[in-house]
Coordinates of C-alpha atoms and ligand atoms in Angstrom, one line a residue:
X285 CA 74.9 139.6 107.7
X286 CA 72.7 140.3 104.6
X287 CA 68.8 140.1 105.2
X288 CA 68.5 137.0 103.5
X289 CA 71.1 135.4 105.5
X290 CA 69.5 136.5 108.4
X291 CA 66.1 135.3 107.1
X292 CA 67.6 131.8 106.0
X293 CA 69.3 131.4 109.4
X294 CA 65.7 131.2 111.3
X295 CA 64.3 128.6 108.5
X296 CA 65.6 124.9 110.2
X297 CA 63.4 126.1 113.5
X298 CA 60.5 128.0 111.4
X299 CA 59.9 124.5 109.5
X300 CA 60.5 121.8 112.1
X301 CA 56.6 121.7 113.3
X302 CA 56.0 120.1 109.9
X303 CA 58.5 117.3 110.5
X304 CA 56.8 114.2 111.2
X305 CA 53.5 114.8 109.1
X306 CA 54.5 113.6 105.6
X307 CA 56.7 110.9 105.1
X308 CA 59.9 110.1 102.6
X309 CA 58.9 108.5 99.2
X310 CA 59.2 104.8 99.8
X311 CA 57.5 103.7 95.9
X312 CA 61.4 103.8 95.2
X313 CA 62.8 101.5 98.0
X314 CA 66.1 103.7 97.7
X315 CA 64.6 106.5 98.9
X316 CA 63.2 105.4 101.8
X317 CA 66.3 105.1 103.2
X318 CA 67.4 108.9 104.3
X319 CA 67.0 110.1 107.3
X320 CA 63.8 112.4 106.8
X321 CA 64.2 114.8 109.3
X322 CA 67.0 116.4 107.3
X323 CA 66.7 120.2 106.2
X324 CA 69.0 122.1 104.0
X325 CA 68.3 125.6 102.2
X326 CA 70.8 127.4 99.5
X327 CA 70.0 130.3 97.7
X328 CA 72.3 132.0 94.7
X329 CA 72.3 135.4 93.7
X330 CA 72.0 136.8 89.7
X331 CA 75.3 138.7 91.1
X332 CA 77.0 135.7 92.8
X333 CA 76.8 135.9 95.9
X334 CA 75.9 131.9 97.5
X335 CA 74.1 131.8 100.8
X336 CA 73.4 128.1 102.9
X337 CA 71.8 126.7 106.1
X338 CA 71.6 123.2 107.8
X339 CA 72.3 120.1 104.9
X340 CA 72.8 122.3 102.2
X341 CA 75.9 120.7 101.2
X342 CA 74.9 117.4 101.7
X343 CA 73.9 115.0 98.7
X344 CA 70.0 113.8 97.8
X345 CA 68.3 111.9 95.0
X346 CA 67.3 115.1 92.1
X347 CA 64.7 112.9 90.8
X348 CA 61.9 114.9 89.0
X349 CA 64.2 118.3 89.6
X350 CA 66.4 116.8 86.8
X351 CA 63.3 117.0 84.3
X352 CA 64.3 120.7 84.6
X353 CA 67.9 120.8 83.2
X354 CA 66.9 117.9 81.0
X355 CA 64.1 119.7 79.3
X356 CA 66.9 123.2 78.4
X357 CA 69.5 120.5 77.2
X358 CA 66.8 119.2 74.6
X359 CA 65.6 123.1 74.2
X360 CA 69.2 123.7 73.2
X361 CA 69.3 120.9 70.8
X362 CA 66.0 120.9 69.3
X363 CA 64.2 124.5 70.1
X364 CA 60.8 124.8 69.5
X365 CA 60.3 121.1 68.1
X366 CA 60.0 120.2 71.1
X367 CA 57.0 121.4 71.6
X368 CA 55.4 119.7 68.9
X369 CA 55.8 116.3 70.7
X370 CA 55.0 117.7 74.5
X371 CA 52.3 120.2 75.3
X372 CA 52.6 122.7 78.1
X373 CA 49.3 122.6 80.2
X374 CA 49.4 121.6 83.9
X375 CA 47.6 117.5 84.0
X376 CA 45.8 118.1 87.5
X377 CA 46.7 114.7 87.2
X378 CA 49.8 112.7 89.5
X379 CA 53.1 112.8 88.0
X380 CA 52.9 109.1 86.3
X381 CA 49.3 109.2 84.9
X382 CA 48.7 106.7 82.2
X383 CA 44.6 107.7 81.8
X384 CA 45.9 111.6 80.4
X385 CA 47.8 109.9 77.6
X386 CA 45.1 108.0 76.1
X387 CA 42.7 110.8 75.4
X388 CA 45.4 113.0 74.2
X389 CA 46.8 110.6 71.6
X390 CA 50.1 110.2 73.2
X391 CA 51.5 113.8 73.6
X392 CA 52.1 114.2 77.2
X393 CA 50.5 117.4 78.9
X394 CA 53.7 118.7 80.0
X395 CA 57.7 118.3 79.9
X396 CA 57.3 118.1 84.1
X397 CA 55.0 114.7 84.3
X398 CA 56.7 111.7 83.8
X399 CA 55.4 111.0 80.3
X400 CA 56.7 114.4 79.2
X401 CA 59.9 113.7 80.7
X402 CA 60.7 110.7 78.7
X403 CA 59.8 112.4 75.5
X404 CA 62.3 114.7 76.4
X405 CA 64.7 112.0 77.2
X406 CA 64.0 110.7 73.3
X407 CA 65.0 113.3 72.0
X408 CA 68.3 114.1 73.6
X409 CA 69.0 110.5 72.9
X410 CA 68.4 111.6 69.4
X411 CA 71.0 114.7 69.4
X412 CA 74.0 113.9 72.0
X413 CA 76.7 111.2 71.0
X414 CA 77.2 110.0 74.9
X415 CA 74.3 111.0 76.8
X416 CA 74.7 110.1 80.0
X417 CA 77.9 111.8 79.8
X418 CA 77.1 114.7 77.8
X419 CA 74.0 115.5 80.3
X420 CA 76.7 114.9 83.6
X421 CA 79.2 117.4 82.0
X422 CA 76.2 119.6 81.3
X423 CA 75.2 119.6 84.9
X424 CA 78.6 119.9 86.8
X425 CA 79.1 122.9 84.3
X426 CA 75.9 124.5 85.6
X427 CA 76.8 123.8 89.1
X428 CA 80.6 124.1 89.0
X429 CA 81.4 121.3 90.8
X430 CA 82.8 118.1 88.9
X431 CA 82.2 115.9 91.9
X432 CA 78.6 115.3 91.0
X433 CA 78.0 111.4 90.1
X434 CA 74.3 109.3 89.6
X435 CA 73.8 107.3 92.3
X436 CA 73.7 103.5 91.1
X437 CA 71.6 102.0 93.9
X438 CA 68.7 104.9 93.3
X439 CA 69.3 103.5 89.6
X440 CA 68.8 100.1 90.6
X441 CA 65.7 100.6 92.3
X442 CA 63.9 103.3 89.7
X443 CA 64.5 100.2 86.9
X444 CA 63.6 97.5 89.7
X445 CA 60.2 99.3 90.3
X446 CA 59.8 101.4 86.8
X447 CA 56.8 99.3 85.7
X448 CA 54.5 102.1 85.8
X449 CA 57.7 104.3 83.5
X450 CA 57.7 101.2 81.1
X451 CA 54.5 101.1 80.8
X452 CA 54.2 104.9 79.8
X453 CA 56.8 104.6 77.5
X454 CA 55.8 101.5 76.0
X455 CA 52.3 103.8 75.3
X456 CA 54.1 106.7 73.9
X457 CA 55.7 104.2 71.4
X458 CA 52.4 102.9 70.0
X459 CA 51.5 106.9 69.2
X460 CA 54.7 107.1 68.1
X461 CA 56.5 109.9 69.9
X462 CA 59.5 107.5 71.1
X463 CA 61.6 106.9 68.5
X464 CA 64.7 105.3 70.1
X465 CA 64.1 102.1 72.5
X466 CA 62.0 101.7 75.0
X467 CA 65.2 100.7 77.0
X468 CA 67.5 102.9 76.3
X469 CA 64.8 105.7 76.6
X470 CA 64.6 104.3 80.4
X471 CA 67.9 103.3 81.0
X472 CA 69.0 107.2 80.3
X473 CA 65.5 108.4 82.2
X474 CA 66.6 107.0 85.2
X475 CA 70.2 107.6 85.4
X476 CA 68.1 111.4 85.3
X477 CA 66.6 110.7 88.2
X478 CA 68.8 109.3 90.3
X479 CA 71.7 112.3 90.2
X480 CA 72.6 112.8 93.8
X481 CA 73.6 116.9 94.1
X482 CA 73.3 119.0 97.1
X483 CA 71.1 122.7 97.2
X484 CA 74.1 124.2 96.7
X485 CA 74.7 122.7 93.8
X486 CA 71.3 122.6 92.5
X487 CA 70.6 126.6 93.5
X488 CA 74.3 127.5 91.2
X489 CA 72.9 125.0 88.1
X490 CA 69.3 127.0 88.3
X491 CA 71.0 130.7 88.4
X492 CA 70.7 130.2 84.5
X493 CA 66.9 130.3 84.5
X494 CA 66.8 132.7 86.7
X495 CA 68.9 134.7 85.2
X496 CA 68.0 135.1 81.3
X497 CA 69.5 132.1 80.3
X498 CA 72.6 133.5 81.0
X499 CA 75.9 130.3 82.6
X500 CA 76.2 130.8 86.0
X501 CA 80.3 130.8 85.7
X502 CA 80.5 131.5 82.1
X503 CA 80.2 134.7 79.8
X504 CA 77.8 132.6 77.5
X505 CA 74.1 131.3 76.8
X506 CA 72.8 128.4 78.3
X507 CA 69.2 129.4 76.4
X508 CA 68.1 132.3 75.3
X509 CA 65.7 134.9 77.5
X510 CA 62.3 133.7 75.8
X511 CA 63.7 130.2 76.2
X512 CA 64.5 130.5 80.4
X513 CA 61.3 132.6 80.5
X514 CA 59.5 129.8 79.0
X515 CA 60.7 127.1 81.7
X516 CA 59.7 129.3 84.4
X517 CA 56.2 129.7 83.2
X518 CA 56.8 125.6 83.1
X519 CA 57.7 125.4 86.6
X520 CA 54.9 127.6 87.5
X521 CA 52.1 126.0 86.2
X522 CA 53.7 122.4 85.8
X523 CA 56.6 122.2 88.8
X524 CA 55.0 121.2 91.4
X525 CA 52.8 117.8 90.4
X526 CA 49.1 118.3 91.0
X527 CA 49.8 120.7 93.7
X528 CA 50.5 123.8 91.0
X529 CA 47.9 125.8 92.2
X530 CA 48.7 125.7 95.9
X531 CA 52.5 126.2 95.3
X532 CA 51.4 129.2 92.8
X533 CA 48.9 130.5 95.3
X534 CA 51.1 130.3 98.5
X535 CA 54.7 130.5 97.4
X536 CA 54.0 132.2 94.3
X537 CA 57.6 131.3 92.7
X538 CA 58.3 129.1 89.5
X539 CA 59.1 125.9 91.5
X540 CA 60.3 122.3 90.5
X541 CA 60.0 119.7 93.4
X542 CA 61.4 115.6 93.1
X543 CA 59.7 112.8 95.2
X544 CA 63.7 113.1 96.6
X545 CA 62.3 116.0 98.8
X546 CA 64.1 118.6 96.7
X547 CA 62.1 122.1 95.2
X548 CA 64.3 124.5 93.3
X549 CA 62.6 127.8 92.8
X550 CA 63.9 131.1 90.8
X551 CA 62.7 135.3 91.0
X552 CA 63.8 135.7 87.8
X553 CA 65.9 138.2 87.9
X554 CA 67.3 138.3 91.5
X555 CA 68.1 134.4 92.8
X556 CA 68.1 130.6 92.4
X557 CA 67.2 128.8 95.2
X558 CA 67.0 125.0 96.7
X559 CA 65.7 123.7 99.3
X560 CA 65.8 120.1 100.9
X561 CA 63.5 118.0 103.2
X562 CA 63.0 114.4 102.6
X563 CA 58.9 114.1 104.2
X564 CA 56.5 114.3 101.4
X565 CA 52.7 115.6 101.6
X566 CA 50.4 113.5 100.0
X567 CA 50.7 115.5 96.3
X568 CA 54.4 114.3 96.7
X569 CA 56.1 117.6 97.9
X570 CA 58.3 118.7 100.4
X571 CA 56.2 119.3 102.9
X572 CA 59.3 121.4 105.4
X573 CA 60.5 122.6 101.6
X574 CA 57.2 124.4 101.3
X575 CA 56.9 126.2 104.5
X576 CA 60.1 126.9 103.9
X577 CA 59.8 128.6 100.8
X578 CA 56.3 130.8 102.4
X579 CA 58.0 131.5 105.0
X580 CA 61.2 132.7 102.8
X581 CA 58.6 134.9 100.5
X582 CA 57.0 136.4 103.2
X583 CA 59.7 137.3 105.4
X584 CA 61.8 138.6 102.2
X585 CA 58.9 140.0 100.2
X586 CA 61.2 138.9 97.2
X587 CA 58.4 137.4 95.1
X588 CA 57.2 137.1 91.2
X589 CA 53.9 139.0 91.8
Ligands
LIG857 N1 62.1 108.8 89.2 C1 60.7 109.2 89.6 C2 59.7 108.4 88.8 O1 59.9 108.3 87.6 C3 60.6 110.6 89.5 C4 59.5 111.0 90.3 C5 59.5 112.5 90.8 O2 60.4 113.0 91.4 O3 58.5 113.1 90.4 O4 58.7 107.9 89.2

């Protein structure tokens, strides 16, 4: 057994003092529905080499992880453009902020909020001919596995209880940075969020950023080094809602978390990484996904700095 194997293998005991003290997000009535005392880790090598414990193979709502992959498909498309509609400082703000958006005449703080996230899905609705299809072949690509599907009840409820979305992107129009529909904007934000993909799956589709931009199963460029350079920075300083600095300060790895209960996390260079716990602390992460990832940095002293 390697020493990360060994390492993950103690993780599902290590963490389960924190179960019970957050809870699952219930804002989207979907959600509230898994079983929260669920725990899965995977973790995939630069050299290709996958390692899993507990529900690693077992299927959760992406949500906010998919702002990730959805932000490098439009950085593919439209390159540094996009940066002229989306800025890239943390909002020490929660992830659907309307206040932000006011003073800074409609250019969200950052790809990772919600507001930024719908900009982003503007403007792949702007470059890709069927884009809920495009951005599904795009993802089972990264994650070899063509099983992956959006999960039509999470759907319903996002767009059931998206007022607070609507709203935002009804705001963004009036500045006018949406340029397609407020619905279809939505419609194709959503289907985003409600991917359901294991941390197997989600560690393979993040070796890429990790890993200079480089495809995880193919011998070509998903973005180029500055680009996958640049989204870690992202998930560093943006990843991880209004709890940046604490991630940054105790984990110390480019993270991306979804109110699902999901954090990816990269060492660029070496590994891609999931983990999965459905009880959120009050900024809206995985609370078990965080000790699990301190724990994994210490124990490993695989880190960034
Ligand atoms: N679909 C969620 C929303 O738009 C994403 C939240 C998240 O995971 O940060 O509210």
């Amino acid at each position: 057994m390697s020493e990360i194997e060994t390492i993950l293998a103690t993780l599902p005991d290590a963490v389960s003092h924190t179960f019970g003290r957050g809870k699952p997000a219930d804002y989207i009535p979907a959600l509230a529905e898994v079983c929260p005392n669920k725990f899965g880790m995977a973790i995939s090598t630069v050299d290709g080499h996958d390692y899993v414990v507990g529900d690693a193979e077992e299927n959760f709502s992406t949500q906010s992880i998919s702002k990730v992959f959805s932000l490098s498909l439009a950085l593919h498309y439209a390159g540094e453009s996009v940066f002229e509609r989306i800025g890239v400082e943390p909002s020490g703000n929660p992830f659907n902020s309307l206040s932000q958006l006011e003073h800074e005449n409609g250019i969200p703080r950052n790809p990772f909020i919600n507001a930024g996230a719908i900009v982003v899905a503007d403007i792949l609705l702007s470059h890709l001919s069927s884009p809920k299809r495009d951005f599904l072949d795009y993802i089972r690509s990264l994650s070899k596995n063509l099983d992956i599907q959006f999960n039509k009840e999470v759907f319903r409820s996002e767009y059931d209880n998206g007022q607070r979305n609507f709203a935002l992107a009804y705001y963004l129009q009036s500045f006018g940075n949406i340029i397609n529909p407020v619905d279809q904007v939505l419609d194709f934000y959503f289907y985003l969020c409600s991917l359901s993909m294991s941390c197997l799956d989600l560690a393979r589709a993040s070796r890429f950023i990790a890993n200079d931009g480089l495809h995880p199963f193919k011998d070509k460029p998903v973005l180029s080094p500055v680009q996958a350079r640049r989204i870690n920075t992202l998930m560093m300083t943006c990843g991880t809602y209004d709890e940046a600095g604490e991630f940054a300060f105790h984990v110390g790895l480019p993270c991306k978390s979804g109110v699902g209960g999901g954090i990816i996390a990269t060492i660029p260079g070496k590994l891609s990484l999931c983990v999965w716990s459905p009880e959120l602390g009050k900024k809206g992460n995985s609370l078990p996904g965080m000790e699990a990832l301190k724990i994994f940095v210490e124990e490993t002293g695989l880190a960034v700095f």
